[in-house]
């Protein structure tokens, strides 16, 4: 009778499963454990489960057991860092998790100690943890190796279905199993195999032996012979059926800085994972491991300095690769360009100072889309290559390439690679059925012969297992499947660059938008606002301190320690809002602290600046020191202790002025009624429900609203099929409740500097209070919003129907803008129903437009002539109380003449996000100063900071509109600018000393002469 290949494979799998039950010759339980110094028996529940617990035990290898074949198997009931130490001082520390539970022993007698938490790798609580298992195993290494080898053959047969090699692989595997000389004594055999699936289904098993006999020497000899013969036969088949494709393997452990666990747990995960990786390197000369994130190494330096020294040794040996070049793996949609620059600056400097290396590869496997500003930032930071796999997560359109040039908005290019591994993506496995589909999915195989694949348990850390290392060794002789070998990531990209120099590759221009996880632009919006404020406070504090230094004050202190806190909270599961509540308790505390430190530095800078200004001959009780911290002229709008100021006149870029009380008189023409707000530039009329019926732009005579503006909608069907905090489905609009009812509409400010109308609303269990205000000199209508939210699984949005028609909307991004379609002509357009923007989105015709500004939001929609802003979401996973309670923010509507840049939209967005800095003074002379004056085309300030080396200042600007032209700065006597420097503050070759290209980022050192 002839069986089909499928039937033979099934038979082969059944027969090979038998090997598992003979893998261990003998076992010996380890008793006498202590839990936090209290005795605990095997199988006993933990006396307490909260926090970090400590287990301690000791073991003696039974007489006659070969030490090299003895293993410690431990399951303490949760994730652990364990130390195995012999009596003579030899010890090994490793991570213990569901994938790492079996370890070699250092001596015949040893102790085991642990730091243990009642959690699993993805943060899942172990509700009733027990001391599950602790025993010594006398391993049969020959059986262990053969069992793994035949499993790999079965996996290869499955994934190579239809390939000519399949019957030969099956023949080889069947012959190997048939060649075994195997035990058959009834009592021993039945007892050994009692845990097999078919045995477990039996009504009543016979009495089982407690210690059934294992293999004897002649059995072992047959296993060794079968293994050697099978490996030789596979090698022969490899000659006949050569490998198809090449895979560069890199060991990896993606460790989310915080996600389904708080950061304190991450600190423990880092140690567990690092120790595990080092232990694998001790047993394998070929194994290579990569780990990104400068912050992790800095944390290890505090928590476990000896561990860091061991990592340094392996970095020097070339086995441990510190990839990435950034401080952490950040979200890239929401941080400012300056924040992303600091990620590179502080990351690269740390790696160089700690390990003596700079990185050429940006490693961001798991972020939710990528700003088009990133290639330029990477290039200036010394990185020429970029890696992610996230582009393969898009649900609607397939990204067109997996080895390609990524061209940023300024034209800078980095070589990008992504792989499509269906087995857990960047948490891959060393298996034939992982290698084959990964290679099959590699679309640029006609251009380049190798794809990258990172392997190891991740997200919650853990990394590579000993089995994966052994699997790689065995797979070296396998036929047909791709050839894989441990490789350094930078070596892979070096080879890819050689290919790219010879062959034309696809070029992707601009942002890489992820057609998934769009709700991360809104979830946990209160933390997003704190982050925005922290960024701006630090940039402003540095800028004012730099201006004071140019005026003769002392050199500013570095704010790097505070910046590091902000950068940490840009991690791609913190800032996007996809973590548990405990993470946001930490984030709020840390960001509040960063804002406080930045504010203190700003106050100190203002005081220092005031001290460098001429003294007044007589006091002026109404005088105010005002600083413009931007590169744009700014209207005189101030928030003073006794109220707001909205005066005539402007302050030049980076200008400093002491204004007398007479200069603070309100601009004329400001009025308010129960349903109108009006000044010299715009007139706003409210509808009966409090939405906006009209915004008349007086200079052009154009109406900005076609329908109604600021219509509030609650979307109660915001219930994605997966990834609750991450996703918003495109059908969320199908169930919308417009919030038209109100509790009160009242005038709350009547001028002379500002007028305001307050609208109080209640929706279900939540309240929304919006104060619509108009300054005397304002060009925009501010909508200050305070929400007390107590409803779940709802999305709140504001929609404004505009009297403007355009095929595209202009959206601010890091270091520039990009245009997005307002229609849905293609599947790519349709998929972009929620998209990121920073401080503004603008819809313009050639001579008129309307901008939607904000000081805290990122999720936008632009469909037809309607601009939408997502205000909050309230998912229940992984934080059931996300966006619960109070939050406050401001957004604004701004009509303008001309295009967005002709109308000054960016300048108004800057003003909304960072008003002029004001300090009442009584002893400074009235006057104006501009120690750093820009000349040429309009530019935007990225940062103005003390240099990392030396006593210089570093000025960084960018061209924000997509134009080009002359640009330079003038400085006070005694100061000069160097030639352009990179983000790393090193000279740039081949770059003009002055002038700016479209979206170019350019920095200069300012040096005392």
PDB file of N, CA, C and O in Angstrom, residues 909-958:
ATOM      1  N   UNK A 909       0.504  79.834  14.278  1.00  0.00           N
ATOM      2  CA  UNK A 909       0.589  78.568  15.003  1.00  0.00           C
ATOM      3  C   UNK A 909       1.697  78.620  16.052  1.00  0.00           C
ATOM      4  O   UNK A 909       1.555  78.094  17.162  1.00  0.00           O
ATOM      5  N   UNK A 910       2.819  79.263  15.697  1.00  0.00           N
ATOM      6  CA  UNK A 910       3.887  79.445  16.679  1.00  0.00           C
ATOM      7  C   UNK A 910       3.397  80.269  17.860  1.00  0.00           C
ATOM      8  O   UNK A 910       3.687  79.969  19.024  1.00  0.00           O
ATOM      9  N   UNK A 911       2.643  81.331  17.573  1.00  0.00           N
ATOM     10  CA  UNK A 911       2.149  82.206  18.624  1.00  0.00           C
ATOM     11  C   UNK A 911       1.191  81.468  19.551  1.00  0.00           C
ATOM     12  O   UNK A 911       1.212  81.666  20.768  1.00  0.00           O
ATOM     13  N   UNK A 912       0.350  80.616  18.985  1.00  0.00           N
ATOM     14  CA  UNK A 912      -0.584  79.854  19.802  1.00  0.00           C
ATOM     15  C   UNK A 912       0.165  78.890  20.711  1.00  0.00           C
ATOM     16  O   UNK A 912      -0.210  78.695  21.877  1.00  0.00           O
ATOM     17  N   UNK A 913       1.215  78.270  20.188  1.00  0.00           N
ATOM     18  CA  UNK A 913       1.931  77.254  20.957  1.00  0.00           C
ATOM     19  C   UNK A 913       2.986  77.836  21.889  1.00  0.00           C
ATOM     20  O   UNK A 913       3.289  77.238  22.922  1.00  0.00           O
ATOM     21  N   UNK A 914       3.560  78.979  21.541  1.00  0.00           N
ATOM     22  CA  UNK A 914       4.554  79.617  22.395  1.00  0.00           C
ATOM     23  C   UNK A 914       4.386  81.124  22.319  1.00  0.00           C
ATOM     24  O   UNK A 914       4.978  81.792  21.468  1.00  0.00           O
ATOM     25  N   UNK A 915       3.567  81.686  23.199  1.00  0.00           N
ATOM     26  CA  UNK A 915       3.409  83.145  23.204  1.00  0.00           C
ATOM     27  C   UNK A 915       4.732  83.844  23.522  1.00  0.00           C
ATOM     28  O   UNK A 915       5.701  83.219  23.972  1.00  0.00           O
ATOM     29  N   UNK A 916       4.757  85.138  23.267  1.00  0.00           N
ATOM     30  CA  UNK A 916       5.917  85.936  23.652  1.00  0.00           C
ATOM     31  C   UNK A 916       6.181  85.778  25.149  1.00  0.00           C
ATOM     32  O   UNK A 916       5.259  85.603  25.948  1.00  0.00           O
ATOM     33  N   UNK A 917       7.459  85.858  25.521  1.00  0.00           N
ATOM     34  CA  UNK A 917       7.852  85.744  26.922  1.00  0.00           C
ATOM     35  C   UNK A 917       7.869  87.142  27.524  1.00  0.00           C
ATOM     36  O   UNK A 917       8.489  88.054  26.961  1.00  0.00           O
ATOM     37  N   UNK A 918       7.204  87.311  28.636  1.00  0.00           N
ATOM     38  CA  UNK A 918       7.094  88.642  29.240  1.00  0.00           C
ATOM     39  C   UNK A 918       7.504  88.590  30.703  1.00  0.00           C
ATOM     40  O   UNK A 918       7.184  87.633  31.423  1.00  0.00           O
ATOM     41  N   UNK A 919       8.208  89.641  31.135  1.00  0.00           N
ATOM     42  CA  UNK A 919       8.632  89.782  32.534  1.00  0.00           C
ATOM     43  C   UNK A 919       8.470  91.232  32.943  1.00  0.00           C
ATOM     44  O   UNK A 919       9.167  92.112  32.408  1.00  0.00           O
ATOM     45  N   UNK A 920       7.555  91.552  33.851  1.00  0.00           N
ATOM     46  CA  UNK A 920       7.434  92.934  34.320  1.00  0.00           C
ATOM     47  C   UNK A 920       8.748  93.409  34.949  1.00  0.00           C
ATOM     48  O   UNK A 920       9.369  92.687  35.735  1.00  0.00           O
ATOM     49  N   UNK A 921       9.176  94.603  34.561  1.00  0.00           N
ATOM     50  CA  UNK A 921      10.416  95.185  35.106  1.00  0.00           C
ATOM     51  C   UNK A 921      10.140  96.634  35.503  1.00  0.00           C
ATOM     52  O   UNK A 921       9.302  97.313  34.905  1.00  0.00           O
ATOM     53  N   UNK A 922      10.854  97.117  36.481  1.00  0.00           N
ATOM     54  CA  UNK A 922      10.680  98.506  36.931  1.00  0.00           C
ATOM     55  C   UNK A 922      11.969  99.305  36.839  1.00  0.00           C
ATOM     56  O   UNK A 922      11.943 100.523  37.004  1.00  0.00           O
ATOM     57  N   UNK A 923      13.092  98.611  36.560  1.00  0.00           N
ATOM     58  CA  UNK A 923      14.382  99.313  36.610  1.00  0.00           C
ATOM     59  C   UNK A 923      15.181  99.182  35.330  1.00  0.00           C
ATOM     60  O   UNK A 923      16.392  99.394  35.316  1.00  0.00           O
ATOM     61  N   UNK A 924      14.529  98.828  34.218  1.00  0.00           N
ATOM     62  CA  UNK A 924      15.227  98.697  32.939  1.00  0.00           C
ATOM     63  C   UNK A 924      14.744  99.788  31.994  1.00  0.00           C
ATOM     64  O   UNK A 924      13.543 100.110  31.948  1.00  0.00           O
ATOM     65  N   UNK A 925      15.691 100.294  31.218  1.00  0.00           N
ATOM     66  CA  UNK A 925      15.361 101.381  30.282  1.00  0.00           C
ATOM     67  C   UNK A 925      14.555 100.839  29.106  1.00  0.00           C
ATOM     68  O   UNK A 925      14.791  99.726  28.625  1.00  0.00           O
ATOM     69  N   UNK A 926      13.612 101.640  28.637  1.00  0.00           N
ATOM     70  CA  UNK A 926      12.855 101.281  27.448  1.00  0.00           C
ATOM     71  C   UNK A 926      13.797 101.212  26.258  1.00  0.00           C
ATOM     72  O   UNK A 926      14.691 102.044  26.093  1.00  0.00           O
ATOM     73  N   UNK A 927      13.623 100.196  25.425  1.00  0.00           N
ATOM     74  CA  UNK A 927      14.475 100.047  24.251  1.00  0.00           C
ATOM     75  C   UNK A 927      14.224  98.715  23.573  1.00  0.00           C
ATOM     76  O   UNK A 927      13.409  97.911  24.032  1.00  0.00           O
ATOM     77  N   UNK A 928      14.930  98.499  22.469  1.00  0.00           N
ATOM     78  CA  UNK A 928      14.773  97.264  21.694  1.00  0.00           C
ATOM     79  C   UNK A 928      16.136  96.768  21.255  1.00  0.00           C
ATOM     80  O   UNK A 928      17.019  97.567  20.914  1.00  0.00           O
ATOM     81  N   UNK A 929      16.314  95.463  21.237  1.00  0.00           N
ATOM     82  CA  UNK A 929      17.577  94.840  20.866  1.00  0.00           C
ATOM     83  C   UNK A 929      17.298  93.597  20.020  1.00  0.00           C
ATOM     84  O   UNK A 929      16.268  92.939  20.178  1.00  0.00           O
ATOM     85  N   UNK A 930      18.213  93.283  19.155  1.00  0.00           N
ATOM     86  CA  UNK A 930      18.105  92.079  18.329  1.00  0.00           C
ATOM     87  C   UNK A 930      19.510  91.504  18.168  1.00  0.00           C
ATOM     88  O   UNK A 930      20.158  91.651  17.139  1.00  0.00           O
ATOM     89  N   UNK A 931      19.996  90.825  19.207  1.00  0.00           N
ATOM     90  CA  UNK A 931      21.386  90.345  19.156  1.00  0.00           C
ATOM     91  C   UNK A 931      21.636  89.331  18.045  1.00  0.00           C
ATOM     92  O   UNK A 931      22.767  89.177  17.596  1.00  0.00           O
ATOM     93  N   UNK A 932      20.599  88.623  17.625  1.00  0.00           N
ATOM     94  CA  UNK A 932      20.742  87.630  16.558  1.00  0.00           C
ATOM     95  C   UNK A 932      19.640  87.931  15.549  1.00  0.00           C
ATOM     96  O   UNK A 932      18.466  87.676  15.808  1.00  0.00           O
ATOM     97  N   UNK A 933      20.008  88.499  14.427  1.00  0.00           N
ATOM     98  CA  UNK A 933      19.015  88.961  13.455  1.00  0.00           C
ATOM     99  C   UNK A 933      19.113  88.148  12.168  1.00  0.00           C
ATOM    100  O   UNK A 933      20.185  88.082  11.555  1.00  0.00           O
ATOM    101  N   UNK A 934      18.014  87.519  11.742  1.00  0.00           N
ATOM    102  CA  UNK A 934      18.040  86.780  10.481  1.00  0.00           C
ATOM    103  C   UNK A 934      17.931  87.722   9.296  1.00  0.00           C
ATOM    104  O   UNK A 934      17.305  88.779   9.371  1.00  0.00           O
ATOM    105  N   UNK A 935      18.543  87.319   8.201  1.00  0.00           N
ATOM    106  CA  UNK A 935      18.476  88.081   6.949  1.00  0.00           C
ATOM    107  C   UNK A 935      18.179  87.103   5.814  1.00  0.00           C
ATOM    108  O   UNK A 935      18.724  86.013   5.768  1.00  0.00           O
ATOM    109  N   UNK A 936      17.308  87.496   4.898  1.00  0.00           N
ATOM    110  CA  UNK A 936      16.996  86.655   3.746  1.00  0.00           C
ATOM    111  C   UNK A 936      15.600  86.087   3.846  1.00  0.00           C
ATOM    112  O   UNK A 936      14.703  86.692   4.439  1.00  0.00           O
ATOM    113  N   UNK A 937      15.412  84.910   3.277  1.00  0.00           N
ATOM    114  CA  UNK A 937      14.076  84.316   3.229  1.00  0.00           C
ATOM    115  C   UNK A 937      13.624  83.911   4.621  1.00  0.00           C
ATOM    116  O   UNK A 937      14.432  83.755   5.540  1.00  0.00           O
ATOM    117  N   UNK A 938      12.318  83.737   4.748  1.00  0.00           N
ATOM    118  CA  UNK A 938      11.769  83.314   6.029  1.00  0.00           C
ATOM    119  C   UNK A 938      12.311  81.936   6.392  1.00  0.00           C
ATOM    120  O   UNK A 938      12.381  81.025   5.552  1.00  0.00           O
ATOM    121  N   UNK A 939      12.687  81.813   7.643  1.00  0.00           N
ATOM    122  CA  UNK A 939      13.140  80.528   8.168  1.00  0.00           C
ATOM    123  C   UNK A 939      12.480  80.310   9.513  1.00  0.00           C
ATOM    124  O   UNK A 939      11.931  81.236  10.118  1.00  0.00           O
ATOM    125  N   UNK A 940      12.502  79.078   9.980  1.00  0.00           N
ATOM    126  CA  UNK A 940      11.929  78.740  11.283  1.00  0.00           C
ATOM    127  C   UNK A 940      13.038  78.271  12.208  1.00  0.00           C
ATOM    128  O   UNK A 940      14.014  77.647  11.773  1.00  0.00           O
ATOM    129  N   UNK A 941      12.872  78.581  13.481  1.00  0.00           N
ATOM    130  CA  UNK A 941      13.863  78.186  14.475  1.00  0.00           C
ATOM    131  C   UNK A 941      13.613  76.747  14.902  1.00  0.00           C
ATOM    132  O   UNK A 941      12.496  76.378  15.289  1.00  0.00           O
ATOM    133  N   UNK A 942      14.663  75.938  14.836  1.00  0.00           N
ATOM    134  CA  UNK A 942      14.594  74.599  15.398  1.00  0.00           C
ATOM    135  C   UNK A 942      15.099  74.619  16.829  1.00  0.00           C
ATOM    136  O   UNK A 942      14.412  74.175  17.753  1.00  0.00           O
ATOM    137  N   UNK A 943      16.297  75.148  17.048  1.00  0.00           N
ATOM    138  CA  UNK A 943      16.849  75.211  18.390  1.00  0.00           C
ATOM    139  C   UNK A 943      18.009  76.177  18.453  1.00  0.00           C
ATOM    140  O   UNK A 943      18.644  76.505  17.442  1.00  0.00           O
ATOM    141  N   UNK A 944      18.281  76.676  19.646  1.00  0.00           N
ATOM    142  CA  UNK A 944      19.405  77.573  19.902  1.00  0.00           C
ATOM    143  C   UNK A 944      19.950  77.163  21.254  1.00  0.00           C
ATOM    144  O   UNK A 944      19.328  77.428  22.284  1.00  0.00           O
ATOM    145  N   UNK A 945      21.084  76.502  21.281  1.00  0.00           N
ATOM    146  CA  UNK A 945      21.530  75.764  22.457  1.00  0.00           C
ATOM    147  C   UNK A 945      23.026  75.907  22.676  1.00  0.00           C
ATOM    148  O   UNK A 945      23.757  76.273  21.754  1.00  0.00           O
ATOM    149  N   UNK A 946      23.511  75.607  23.872  1.00  0.00           N
ATOM    150  CA  UNK A 946      24.952  75.538  24.072  1.00  0.00           C
ATOM    151  C   UNK A 946      25.537  74.342  23.320  1.00  0.00           C
ATOM    152  O   UNK A 946      24.898  73.285  23.220  1.00  0.00           O
ATOM    153  N   UNK A 947      26.722  74.509  22.789  1.00  0.00           N
ATOM    154  CA  UNK A 947      27.360  73.419  22.048  1.00  0.00           C
ATOM    155  C   UNK A 947      27.711  72.280  22.990  1.00  0.00           C
ATOM    156  O   UNK A 947      27.927  72.475  24.190  1.00  0.00           O
ATOM    157  N   UNK A 948      27.771  71.074  22.421  1.00  0.00           N
ATOM    158  CA  UNK A 948      28.125  69.904  23.231  1.00  0.00           C
ATOM    159  C   UNK A 948      29.601  69.906  23.589  1.00  0.00           C
ATOM    160  O   UNK A 948      29.982  69.404  24.646  1.00  0.00           O
ATOM    161  N   UNK A 949      30.422  70.458  22.731  1.00  0.00           N
ATOM    162  CA  UNK A 949      31.856  70.561  22.995  1.00  0.00           C
ATOM    163  C   UNK A 949      32.251  72.033  22.893  1.00  0.00           C
ATOM    164  O   UNK A 949      31.788  72.747  22.011  1.00  0.00           O
ATOM    165  N   UNK A 950      33.121  72.483  23.772  1.00  0.00           N
ATOM    166  CA  UNK A 950      33.570  73.871  23.729  1.00  0.00           C
ATOM    167  C   UNK A 950      32.561  74.808  24.360  1.00  0.00           C
ATOM    168  O   UNK A 950      31.581  74.396  24.995  1.00  0.00           O
ATOM    169  N   UNK A 951      32.804  76.113  24.163  1.00  0.00           N
ATOM    170  CA  UNK A 951      31.986  77.150  24.797  1.00  0.00           C
ATOM    171  C   UNK A 951      31.123  77.898  23.793  1.00  0.00           C
ATOM    172  O   UNK A 951      30.740  79.055  24.032  1.00  0.00           O
ATOM    173  N   UNK A 952      30.794  77.276  22.673  1.00  0.00           N
ATOM    174  CA  UNK A 952      30.043  77.953  21.630  1.00  0.00           C
ATOM    175  C   UNK A 952      28.541  77.804  21.856  1.00  0.00           C
ATOM    176  O   UNK A 952      28.076  77.087  22.750  1.00  0.00           O
ATOM    177  N   UNK A 953      27.791  78.493  21.015  1.00  0.00           N
ATOM    178  CA  UNK A 953      26.363  78.276  20.893  1.00  0.00           C
ATOM    179  C   UNK A 953      26.093  77.634  19.545  1.00  0.00           C
ATOM    180  O   UNK A 953      26.872  77.798  18.601  1.00  0.00           O
ATOM    181  N   UNK A 954      25.002  76.897  19.433  1.00  0.00           N
ATOM    182  CA  UNK A 954      24.613  76.276  18.167  1.00  0.00           C
ATOM    183  C   UNK A 954      23.217  76.770  17.806  1.00  0.00           C
ATOM    184  O   UNK A 954      22.272  76.639  18.596  1.00  0.00           O
ATOM    185  N   UNK A 955      23.122  77.367  16.627  1.00  0.00           N
ATOM    186  CA  UNK A 955      21.844  77.831  16.095  1.00  0.00           C
ATOM    187  C   UNK A 955      21.408  76.870  14.998  1.00  0.00           C
ATOM    188  O   UNK A 955      22.166  76.601  14.061  1.00  0.00           O
ATOM    189  N   UNK A 956      20.170  76.346  15.120  1.00  0.00           N
ATOM    190  CA  UNK A 956      19.646  75.427  14.104  1.00  0.00           C
ATOM    191  C   UNK A 956      18.337  76.002  13.571  1.00  0.00           C
ATOM    192  O   UNK A 956      17.417  76.310  14.357  1.00  0.00           O
ATOM    193  N   UNK A 957      18.253  76.149  12.261  1.00  0.00           N
ATOM    194  CA  UNK A 957      17.045  76.662  11.615  1.00  0.00           C
ATOM    195  C   UNK A 957      16.631  75.683  10.517  1.00  0.00           C
ATOM    196  O   UNK A 957      17.391  74.779  10.147  1.00  0.00           O
ATOM    197  N   UNK A 958      15.422  75.887   9.997  1.00  0.00           N
ATOM    198  CA  UNK A 958      15.011  75.099   8.846  1.00  0.00           C
ATOM    199  C   UNK A 958      14.125  75.940   7.948  1.00  0.00           C
ATOM    200  O   UNK A 958      13.477  76.899   8.404  1.00  0.00           O
TER     201      UNK A 958
END
